[in-house]
PDB file of C-alpha atoms in Angstrom:
ATOM      1  CA  UNK A   1       0.000   0.000   0.000  1.00 68.00           C
ATOM      2  CA  UNK A   2       1.248   3.464  -0.845  1.00 75.00           C
ATOM      3  CA  UNK A   3      -0.156   6.771   0.295  1.00 77.00           C
ATOM      4  CA  UNK A   4       0.685  10.423  -0.078  1.00 81.00           C
ATOM      5  CA  UNK A   5       0.829  13.100   2.612  1.00 81.00           C
ATOM      6  CA  UNK A   6      -2.737  14.178   1.925  1.00 82.00           C
ATOM      7  CA  UNK A   7      -3.895  10.605   2.552  1.00 85.00           C
ATOM      8  CA  UNK A   8      -2.061  10.592   5.910  1.00 85.00           C
ATOM      9  CA  UNK A   9      -3.684  13.892   6.911  1.00 86.00           C
ATOM     10  CA  UNK A  10      -7.133  12.359   6.495  1.00 87.00           C
ATOM     11  CA  UNK A  11      -6.409   9.399   8.772  1.00 90.00           C
ATOM     12  CA  UNK A  12      -7.339   9.584  12.444  1.00 92.00           C
ATOM     13  CA  UNK A  13      -4.727   8.497  14.987  1.00 92.00           C
ATOM     14  CA  UNK A  14      -5.958   6.107  17.693  1.00 91.00           C
ATOM     15  CA  UNK A  15      -3.993   5.252  20.843  1.00 89.00           C
ATOM     16  CA  UNK A  16      -4.029   1.453  21.201  1.00 87.00           C
ATOM     17  CA  UNK A  17      -3.547   1.267  24.976  1.00 84.00           C
ATOM     18  CA  UNK A  18      -6.393   3.602  25.898  1.00 82.00           C
ATOM     19  CA  UNK A  19      -8.498   3.381  22.736  1.00 84.00           C
ATOM     20  CA  UNK A  20      -8.800   7.157  22.631  1.00 84.00           C
ATOM     21  CA  UNK A  21      -8.577   9.417  19.616  1.00 87.00           C
ATOM     22  CA  UNK A  22      -5.456  11.571  19.463  1.00 88.00           C
ATOM     23  CA  UNK A  23      -6.265  13.559  16.351  1.00 89.00           C
ATOM     24  CA  UNK A  24      -5.295  13.791  12.709  1.00 91.00           C
ATOM     25  CA  UNK A  25      -1.804  14.014  11.216  1.00 91.00           C
ATOM     26  CA  UNK A  26      -0.807  17.671  10.922  1.00 90.00           C
ATOM     27  CA  UNK A  27       2.824  17.311   9.879  1.00 89.00           C
ATOM     28  CA  UNK A  28       5.494  14.749   9.047  1.00 90.00           C
ATOM     29  CA  UNK A  29       9.183  14.803  10.001  1.00 91.00           C
ATOM     30  CA  UNK A  30      11.494  12.973   7.610  1.00 89.00           C
ATOM     31  CA  UNK A  31      15.217  12.409   7.137  1.00 91.00           C
ATOM     32  CA  UNK A  32      16.364  14.355   4.076  1.00 92.00           C
ATOM     33  CA  UNK A  33      19.274  12.068   3.203  1.00 94.00           C
ATOM     34  CA  UNK A  34      17.300   8.838   3.205  1.00 92.00           C
ATOM     35  CA  UNK A  35      13.789  10.262   2.621  1.00 87.00           C
ATOM     36  CA  UNK A  36      12.455   8.080   5.457  1.00 90.00           C
ATOM     37  CA  UNK A  37       9.665   9.296   7.705  1.00 88.00           C
ATOM     38  CA  UNK A  38      10.833   9.746  11.315  1.00 90.00           C
ATOM     39  CA  UNK A  39       7.788  11.151  13.161  1.00 90.00           C
ATOM     40  CA  UNK A  40       4.158  12.134  12.769  1.00 91.00           C
ATOM     41  CA  UNK A  41       3.064  15.387  14.408  1.00 90.00           C
ATOM     42  CA  UNK A  42      -0.388  16.119  15.845  1.00 89.00           C
ATOM     43  CA  UNK A  43      -0.797  19.741  16.928  1.00 85.00           C
ATOM     44  CA  UNK A  44      -2.020  20.320  20.468  1.00 80.00           C
ATOM     45  CA  UNK A  45      -5.468  21.711  21.015  1.00 76.00           C
ATOM     46  CA  UNK A  46      -6.033  25.466  21.089  1.00 75.00           C
ATOM     47  CA  UNK A  47      -6.297  27.290  24.395  1.00 75.00           C
ATOM     48  CA  UNK A  48      -9.264  29.623  24.714  1.00 77.00           C
ATOM     49  CA  UNK A  49     -10.081  29.819  21.005  1.00 71.00           C
ATOM     50  CA  UNK A  50      -6.402  30.132  20.088  1.00 63.00           C
ATOM     51  CA  UNK A  51      -5.867  33.399  21.954  1.00 71.00           C
ATOM     52  CA  UNK A  52      -3.492  31.762  24.447  1.00 76.00           C
ATOM     53  CA  UNK A  53      -1.656  29.571  21.964  1.00 73.00           C
ATOM     54  CA  UNK A  54      -1.787  25.801  21.872  1.00 74.00           C
ATOM     55  CA  UNK A  55      -0.967  22.926  24.138  1.00 78.00           C
ATOM     56  CA  UNK A  56       2.107  20.838  23.392  1.00 79.00           C
ATOM     57  CA  UNK A  57       2.160  18.910  20.137  1.00 82.00           C
ATOM     58  CA  UNK A  58       2.089  15.118  20.084  1.00 86.00           C
ATOM     59  CA  UNK A  59       5.170  13.666  18.386  1.00 89.00           C
ATOM     60  CA  UNK A  60       4.635  10.061  17.361  1.00 90.00           C
ATOM     61  CA  UNK A  61       7.809   8.170  16.372  1.00 91.00           C
ATOM     62  CA  UNK A  62       7.439   6.135  13.194  1.00 90.00           C
ATOM     63  CA  UNK A  63       8.524   2.983  15.062  1.00 91.00           C
ATOM     64  CA  UNK A  64       5.527   3.281  17.409  1.00 91.00           C
ATOM     65  CA  UNK A  65       3.004   3.019  14.586  1.00 92.00           C
ATOM     66  CA  UNK A  66       1.393  -0.407  14.699  1.00 93.00           C
ATOM     67  CA  UNK A  67      -0.983  -0.338  11.733  1.00 92.00           C
ATOM     68  CA  UNK A  68      -1.908   2.151   9.027  1.00 91.00           C
ATOM     69  CA  UNK A  69      -5.395   1.289   7.839  1.00 90.00           C
ATOM     70  CA  UNK A  70      -7.837   2.795   5.383  1.00 89.00           C
ATOM     71  CA  UNK A  71      -9.199   5.392   7.843  1.00 90.00           C
ATOM     72  CA  UNK A  72      -7.041   5.161  10.958  1.00 93.00           C
ATOM     73  CA  UNK A  73      -3.494   4.903  12.228  1.00 93.00           C
ATOM     74  CA  UNK A  74      -3.030   2.798  15.370  1.00 94.00           C
ATOM     75  CA  UNK A  75      -0.135   3.810  17.640  1.00 93.00           C
ATOM     76  CA  UNK A  76       1.239   2.305  20.844  1.00 89.00           C
ATOM     77  CA  UNK A  77       3.573   5.030  22.112  1.00 80.00           C
ATOM     78  CA  UNK A  78       3.550   6.512  25.602  1.00 75.00           C
ATOM     79  CA  UNK A  79       3.131  10.245  25.829  1.00 62.00           C
ATOM     80  CA  UNK A  80       5.209  11.612  28.714  1.00 50.00           C
ATOM     81  CA  UNK A  81       3.104  13.373  31.301  1.00 42.00           C
ATOM     82  CA  UNK A  82      -0.177  12.550  29.538  1.00 47.00           C
ATOM     83  CA  UNK A  83      -2.726  10.433  31.329  1.00 44.00           C
ATOM     84  CA  UNK A  84      -5.596   8.432  29.892  1.00 46.00           C
ATOM     85  CA  UNK A  85      -7.988  11.090  31.206  1.00 45.00           C
ATOM     86  CA  UNK A  86      -6.173  13.833  29.286  1.00 45.00           C
ATOM     87  CA  UNK A  87      -6.242  11.795  26.079  1.00 47.00           C
ATOM     88  CA  UNK A  88      -9.964  11.229  26.535  1.00 45.00           C
ATOM     89  CA  UNK A  89     -10.471  14.963  27.054  1.00 46.00           C
ATOM     90  CA  UNK A  90      -8.521  15.601  23.883  1.00 44.00           C
ATOM     91  CA  UNK A  91     -10.796  13.110  22.137  1.00 43.00           C
ATOM     92  CA  UNK A  92     -13.956  14.964  23.154  1.00 43.00           C
ATOM     93  CA  UNK A  93     -12.683  18.254  21.693  1.00 41.00           C
ATOM     94  CA  UNK A  94     -12.051  16.697  18.283  1.00 41.00           C
ATOM     95  CA  UNK A  95     -15.632  15.541  17.747  1.00 41.00           C
TER      96      UNK A  95
END
């Protein structure tokens, strides 16, 4: 299976351990010499309608991606300092 960046942006990222939605791919980090993807970036949610900036971005290492499906990307990484409750709260804002 091949996909372009636009296809990745339309896939929702799901955290396998908690089953919660993290968000959609906003950016990709890749190695310029080898053209290999290193990380997927999901921007943090806006604070007070964006007036106070955003929360920290989620950086998902390529090695922590378990499956890339038709509509979703399943990841198994641990986010430092993020609890299951915070991920669930993030999920409710993306609906």
